[in-house]
Coordinates of C-alpha atoms and ligand atoms in Angstrom, one line a residue:
M158 CA 18.5 -15.4 -31.9
A159 CA 15.2 -13.6 -31.1
K160 CA 15.1 -11.7 -27.9
P161 CA 12.7 -12.8 -25.2
K162 CA 9.4 -10.9 -25.3
V163 CA 8.2 -9.0 -22.3
Y164 CA 4.9 -7.1 -21.8
V165 CA 4.8 -4.1 -19.4
T166 CA 1.3 -3.2 -18.4
R167 CA 1.8 0.6 -18.1
K168 CA 4.5 3.2 -18.6
I169 CA 6.9 2.9 -15.7
P170 CA 10.1 4.9 -15.0
E171 CA 12.7 4.7 -17.8
T172 CA 15.2 3.1 -15.4
G173 CA 13.3 -0.1 -15.5
L174 CA 12.4 0.1 -19.2
E175 CA 16.1 0.5 -20.1
I176 CA 17.1 -2.5 -18.1
L177 CA 14.5 -4.5 -20.0
R178 CA 15.2 -3.1 -23.5
A179 CA 18.9 -4.1 -23.2
Q180 CA 17.9 -7.7 -23.4
C181 CA 14.3 -8.0 -24.4
D182 CA 11.8 -7.1 -27.0
I183 CA 9.3 -5.1 -24.9
T184 CA 5.8 -3.9 -25.4
V185 CA 4.6 -1.2 -23.1
Y186 CA 0.8 -0.4 -22.8
P187 CA 1.0 3.3 -23.6
E188 CA -2.1 4.7 -21.9
A189 CA -2.6 6.4 -18.5
L190 CA -5.4 4.1 -17.4
P191 CA -5.0 0.3 -16.9
V192 CA -4.9 -1.9 -19.9
P193 CA -8.4 -3.3 -20.7
R194 CA -8.6 -7.0 -19.7
A195 CA -9.3 -8.3 -23.2
E196 CA -6.3 -6.4 -24.6
L197 CA -4.1 -7.6 -21.8
L198 CA -5.1 -11.3 -22.4
Q199 CA -4.4 -10.8 -26.1
E200 CA -1.0 -9.1 -25.5
I201 CA 0.4 -11.8 -23.2
K202 CA -0.3 -14.7 -25.5
D203 CA 3.3 -15.2 -26.6
V204 CA 5.4 -13.3 -24.0
D205 CA 8.2 -14.8 -21.9
G206 CA 7.7 -12.4 -19.0
V207 CA 5.3 -9.8 -17.8
L208 CA 5.8 -6.8 -15.6
T209 CA 2.5 -6.0 -13.9
L210 CA 1.2 -3.3 -11.5
L211 CA -1.3 -3.7 -8.7
T212 CA -4.1 -2.8 -11.1
E213 CA -3.8 -6.1 -13.0
K214 CA -5.4 -9.3 -11.7
V215 CA -3.1 -12.2 -12.3
D216 CA -5.2 -15.3 -12.0
A217 CA -5.8 -18.6 -13.7
E218 CA -7.4 -16.9 -16.6
F219 CA -4.4 -14.6 -17.1
L220 CA -2.0 -17.5 -16.9
D221 CA -4.1 -19.6 -19.3
H222 CA -3.6 -16.8 -21.8
A223 CA 0.2 -16.7 -21.2
P224 CA 1.3 -20.2 -21.9
R225 CA 5.0 -19.2 -22.4
V226 CA 5.3 -16.9 -19.4
K227 CA 8.2 -17.7 -17.1
V228 CA 7.9 -14.9 -14.7
V229 CA 5.4 -12.4 -13.2
S230 CA 7.0 -9.4 -11.8
N231 CA 4.8 -7.0 -9.8
M232 CA 6.1 -3.4 -9.5
A233 CA 4.8 -3.2 -5.9
V234 CA 5.7 -4.7 -2.6
G235 CA 2.1 -5.9 -2.1
F236 CA 0.9 -8.7 -4.4
D237 CA -2.7 -9.3 -3.4
N238 CA -3.6 -8.8 -7.1
I239 CA -1.8 -12.0 -7.9
D240 CA -3.0 -15.6 -7.3
V241 CA 0.4 -16.7 -6.0
K242 CA -0.7 -20.2 -5.3
E243 CA -1.8 -20.6 -8.9
C244 CA 1.5 -19.3 -10.2
T245 CA 3.4 -21.6 -7.9
R246 CA 1.3 -24.6 -9.1
R247 CA 2.3 -23.7 -12.6
G248 CA 6.0 -23.3 -11.6
I249 CA 6.0 -19.5 -12.3
P250 CA 8.0 -17.3 -9.9
V251 CA 6.5 -14.1 -8.8
G252 CA 8.6 -11.0 -8.0
N253 CA 7.8 -7.9 -5.9
T254 CA 9.7 -4.7 -4.9
P255 CA 10.3 -4.7 -1.1
E256 CA 12.6 -2.4 0.8
V257 CA 13.2 0.3 -1.8
L258 CA 9.8 1.8 -0.9
T259 CA 9.9 1.4 2.9
D260 CA 11.0 4.9 3.9
T261 CA 9.0 6.7 1.3
T262 CA 5.9 4.8 2.3
A263 CA 6.6 5.5 6.0
D264 CA 7.0 9.2 5.2
M265 CA 3.5 9.2 3.7
A266 CA 2.0 7.3 6.6
F267 CA 3.5 10.1 8.8
T268 CA 2.3 12.8 6.5
L269 CA -1.2 11.5 6.7
L270 CA -1.0 11.1 10.4
L271 CA 0.1 14.7 10.9
S272 CA -2.2 16.1 8.2
A273 CA -5.3 14.3 9.5
A274 CA -4.7 15.3 13.1
R275 CA -4.1 19.0 12.1
H276 CA -6.8 19.3 9.5
V277 CA -4.4 20.1 6.7
G278 CA -6.8 19.0 3.9
S279 CA -9.9 20.8 5.1
A280 CA -7.9 23.9 6.2
S281 CA -6.4 24.2 2.7
R282 CA -9.8 23.8 1.1
Y283 CA -11.0 26.6 3.4
V284 CA -8.3 29.0 2.2
L285 CA -9.0 28.1 -1.4
A286 CA -12.7 28.8 -0.9
G287 CA -11.9 32.3 0.2
K288 CA -13.2 31.6 3.8
W289 CA -10.1 32.8 5.7
K290 CA -11.2 36.1 7.2
T291 CA -9.2 36.3 10.5
W292 CA -7.1 34.4 13.0
E293 CA -9.5 32.2 14.8
P294 CA -8.9 31.2 18.4
L295 CA -11.2 28.2 18.0
G296 CA -10.6 27.5 14.4
F297 CA -9.3 24.1 13.2
L298 CA -8.3 22.8 16.6
G299 CA -6.6 19.5 16.2
Y300 CA -4.7 16.9 18.2
D301 CA -1.0 17.0 19.3
I302 CA 1.2 14.3 17.8
H303 CA 4.2 14.8 20.1
G304 CA 3.8 12.8 23.3
A305 CA 0.7 11.0 22.0
T306 CA 0.4 7.2 21.8
L307 CA 0.8 5.5 18.5
G308 CA -0.4 2.0 17.8
I309 CA 1.2 0.2 14.9
I310 CA -0.7 -2.9 13.6
G311 CA 1.9 -4.9 11.6
L312 CA 5.5 -4.3 12.5
G313 CA 7.1 -5.3 9.2
R314 CA 9.6 -3.1 7.4
I315 CA 7.2 -0.2 6.9
G316 CA 5.7 -0.4 10.4
A317 CA 9.2 -0.2 11.9
A318 CA 10.1 2.7 9.7
V319 CA 7.0 4.5 11.0
A320 CA 8.1 3.7 14.5
R321 CA 11.5 5.4 13.8
R322 CA 9.7 8.6 12.8
A323 CA 7.4 8.4 15.8
R324 CA 10.5 8.3 18.1
G325 CA 11.4 11.8 16.7
F326 CA 8.0 13.0 17.8
N327 CA 8.5 11.6 21.3
M328 CA 5.5 9.3 20.9
N329 CA 4.7 6.4 23.1
I330 CA 4.7 3.4 20.7
L331 CA 2.6 0.3 21.0
Y332 CA 2.6 -2.5 18.4
Y333 CA 1.0 -5.7 17.5
D334 CA 2.4 -8.3 15.1
A335 CA 1.8 -12.0 14.9
F336 CA 5.6 -12.3 14.8
P337 CA 6.8 -10.1 17.7
R338 CA 9.9 -8.1 17.0
R339 CA 11.6 -8.3 20.4
D340 CA 14.9 -7.3 18.7
L341 CA 13.5 -3.9 17.7
E342 CA 11.7 -3.2 21.0
P343 CA 14.7 -1.6 22.8
E344 CA 16.0 0.4 19.8
L345 CA 12.6 1.8 18.9
G346 CA 11.1 2.0 22.4
L347 CA 8.2 -0.3 21.4
R348 CA 5.8 -2.2 23.5
L349 CA 4.0 -5.4 22.2
V350 CA 0.3 -5.4 23.1
S351 CA -2.8 -7.1 21.8
V352 CA -4.8 -5.5 19.0
D353 CA -7.6 -4.7 21.5
E354 CA -5.1 -2.8 23.7
I355 CA -3.9 -0.8 20.6
L356 CA -7.5 0.1 19.8
A357 CA -8.3 1.1 23.4
Q358 CA -5.1 3.0 24.2
S359 CA -3.9 4.7 21.0
D360 CA -4.4 8.3 19.9
F361 CA -3.1 7.3 16.5
I362 CA -3.3 4.0 14.8
T363 CA -1.5 3.0 11.6
V364 CA -2.0 -0.3 9.8
H365 CA 0.8 -2.1 8.0
T366 CA -0.3 -5.6 7.3
P367 CA -0.5 -7.3 4.0
M368 CA -4.0 -7.8 2.5
T369 CA -5.0 -11.4 3.0
P370 CA -8.3 -13.1 3.7
E371 CA -7.4 -12.9 7.4
T372 CA -6.8 -9.1 7.3
Y373 CA -9.7 -8.2 5.1
H374 CA -11.9 -5.7 7.1
M375 CA -9.9 -6.5 10.2
I376 CA -10.8 -2.9 11.2
G377 CA -14.6 -3.0 11.2
E378 CA -17.4 -1.6 13.3
A379 CA -16.4 -3.6 16.4
Q380 CA -12.8 -2.4 16.3
L381 CA -13.7 1.2 15.5
R382 CA -16.1 1.3 18.5
K383 CA -13.2 0.3 20.8
M384 CA -11.1 3.3 19.7
K385 CA -10.8 6.6 21.6
P386 CA -13.0 9.5 20.4
N387 CA -9.8 11.5 19.6
A388 CA -8.2 8.6 17.7
V389 CA -6.9 9.1 14.2
I390 CA -6.5 6.1 11.9
V391 CA -4.1 5.9 9.0
N392 CA -4.0 3.4 6.2
T393 CA -1.2 3.1 3.7
A394 CA -1.4 -0.7 3.3
R395 CA -4.5 -1.8 1.4
G396 CA -8.0 -0.3 1.4
G397 CA -9.7 -3.6 2.2
I398 CA -8.1 -3.8 5.6
I399 CA -10.6 -1.2 6.9
D400 CA -14.3 -1.7 6.3
P401 CA -15.2 1.6 4.5
K402 CA -18.9 1.5 5.6
A403 CA -18.0 1.2 9.3
L404 CA -15.3 3.9 8.9
Y405 CA -17.9 6.3 7.5
K406 CA -20.2 5.7 10.5
A407 CA -17.3 6.0 12.9
L408 CA -16.1 9.4 11.4
K409 CA -19.6 10.7 10.9
E410 CA -20.9 9.8 14.4
G411 CA -17.7 10.8 16.1
W412 CA -16.6 7.4 17.5
I413 CA -13.1 8.5 16.3
A414 CA -11.7 11.9 15.2
A415 CA -10.2 11.5 11.8
A416 CA -8.7 9.2 9.1
G417 CA -5.9 9.6 6.7
L418 CA -6.1 7.1 3.8
D419 CA -3.7 6.5 1.0
V420 CA -5.7 3.4 -0.1
T421 CA -9.4 2.8 -0.4
E422 CA -11.8 0.0 -1.1
P423 CA -12.4 0.1 -4.1
E424 CA -9.8 2.0 -5.9
P425 CA -10.3 4.6 -7.2
I426 CA -12.9 5.6 -4.6
P427 CA -16.2 6.3 -6.4
M428 CA -17.2 10.0 -6.4
D429 CA -20.5 9.1 -4.7
D430 CA -18.7 7.4 -1.8
P431 CA -19.9 9.0 1.5
L432 CA -16.4 9.1 2.8
L433 CA -15.7 11.9 0.3
T434 CA -18.3 14.1 2.1
L435 CA -16.4 14.1 5.4
D436 CA -14.0 16.9 6.4
N437 CA -12.4 14.5 8.9
C438 CA -11.4 12.0 6.2
L439 CA -8.3 12.9 4.3
I440 CA -7.8 10.7 1.2
V441 CA -4.9 10.7 -1.3
P442 CA -4.8 8.4 -4.4
H443 CA -2.5 5.5 -3.4
I444 CA 0.7 7.6 -3.7
A445 CA 2.7 6.4 -0.7
S446 CA 5.6 5.1 -2.7
A447 CA 5.4 8.0 -5.3
S448 CA 8.8 9.7 -5.0
F449 CA 11.0 10.0 -8.1
T450 CA 13.8 8.0 -6.5
T451 CA 11.6 5.2 -5.1
R452 CA 9.5 4.7 -8.2
S453 CA 12.7 4.5 -10.3
E454 CA 14.2 2.0 -7.9
M455 CA 11.0 0.0 -7.9
S456 CA 11.0 -0.1 -11.7
A457 CA 14.6 -1.3 -11.8
M458 CA 13.9 -4.0 -9.2
A459 CA 10.9 -5.2 -11.1
A460 CA 12.9 -5.3 -14.4
R461 CA 15.7 -7.3 -12.7
N462 CA 13.1 -9.8 -11.5
V463 CA 11.8 -10.1 -15.1
L464 CA 15.3 -10.7 -16.5
A465 CA 16.2 -13.3 -13.9
G466 CA 12.9 -15.1 -14.5
I467 CA 13.3 -15.3 -18.3
H468 CA 16.9 -16.6 -17.9
G469 CA 15.7 -19.3 -15.5
E470 CA 17.6 -17.7 -12.6
R471 CA 16.3 -17.2 -9.1
L472 CA 14.4 -13.9 -8.8
P473 CA 16.3 -11.4 -6.6
T474 CA 13.0 -10.7 -4.7
C475 CA 10.6 -13.6 -5.0
V476 CA 7.4 -14.0 -3.1
N477 CA 7.0 -17.7 -3.8
P478 CA 10.5 -19.2 -3.3
E479 CA 8.7 -22.6 -2.9
V480 CA 8.5 -22.6 -6.7
Y481 CA 12.2 -23.5 -6.7
Q482 CA 11.7 -26.6 -4.6
K483 CA 9.6 -28.3 -7.3
Ligands
DGY98 C1 2.9 -1.4 -3.0 O1 4.1 -1.4 -3.4 O2 2.4 -2.4 -2.6 C2 2.2 -0.1 -2.9 O3 0.9 -0.1 -2.5 C3 2.5 0.8 -4.2 O4 3.8 1.2 -4.1

C-alpha cells in the first residue's frame, strides 16, 4: 500500500522528519526562504497532510488546492497564519506546538528585557565600531531590573513563565488577562490590574497575547502615551500587537525608554523601517523559540500531529477540537 504523502514547507529539525519518514512519503521544500506561493499550491495538490510554518498562509485558496489534506500541522504555538474557521468548516484539524517552547520563549523575553534596559545591543555596536576609549561615568546608563515593576499583558503559559523569572529578580509583578489566574497569584506574587494600570505603573511591560483581530495594535499611540518615560516594552508574541508607527514615535520622542522586539510588523522588518535607526530599539529576528532542544521538540510534536491527522486520530495538540464534534 502506498504511504500517505506529506509536504513539509521548509527544512525542520531531523527529529520531526524522522518521525514522518517512518510512515509517510515526505517532500521537504529545500530552500532557506519560504516556498513561493505558486509552488506551494502546486506541491499540496495530492498530499494527505501538510506541516507548515508561521510563514505560510493557510486560507481557503490553500485548502482548495489540497483537496485530500486531512491535517494542517503548524510548527509553532501561534496559528494566526491559519484560517482555523475555514479548516474547521472543511473538517480539517489544525495542530500547533504549545508547552515545549514556553520556557525557551520566556528566556528570550527576559533576555530582551534585560538587554533593552541595559543597552546591550547599542553598547556592543559601540565596541565593534572602535568607540570604546575609556570607562565612562555617564556612559550607557540604563534602568535597574531588580526591584522594578513588571506588567505582563496576557498570563498564559509564557506570561506565567516570565513571571517566574521576574520573581528571581525581586520584581513587583502586575498582570492583566481576560481570564484571571487567581490560582497562580500567591505562588508567583502577582497582582491582577487593568491594562491601563499596567501602562501607568510598570517599568517593564511584556506582551504575551495571541494575535487576533482584538489584539491587533492593542498597544498603539494612546497606550504608549500612558506609559512611564522610563518604561521598556518587550514583545515576543506577534509583531502586529504593537503599532510600529506609534512605537517609533514613542521611542524617538522619549515617551518611553526602550523596546526589545523578537517580532515585528511586517516580518522581516524592511531595512528602511525607521525603528532600525533607533539605538533604543533592540530587534532580533523572531528567534524566541530557537534553542536546539526546543526546535527539535517542536518538530517532533508537529510531526506527531501530522501522523495522528492522516490516521484519522485526534491530534495530540489541536487548536480546533470542535472539528471532532461534527
Ligand atoms: C510560535 O511558536 O508561535 C513562535 O512565534 C515561533 O516559535
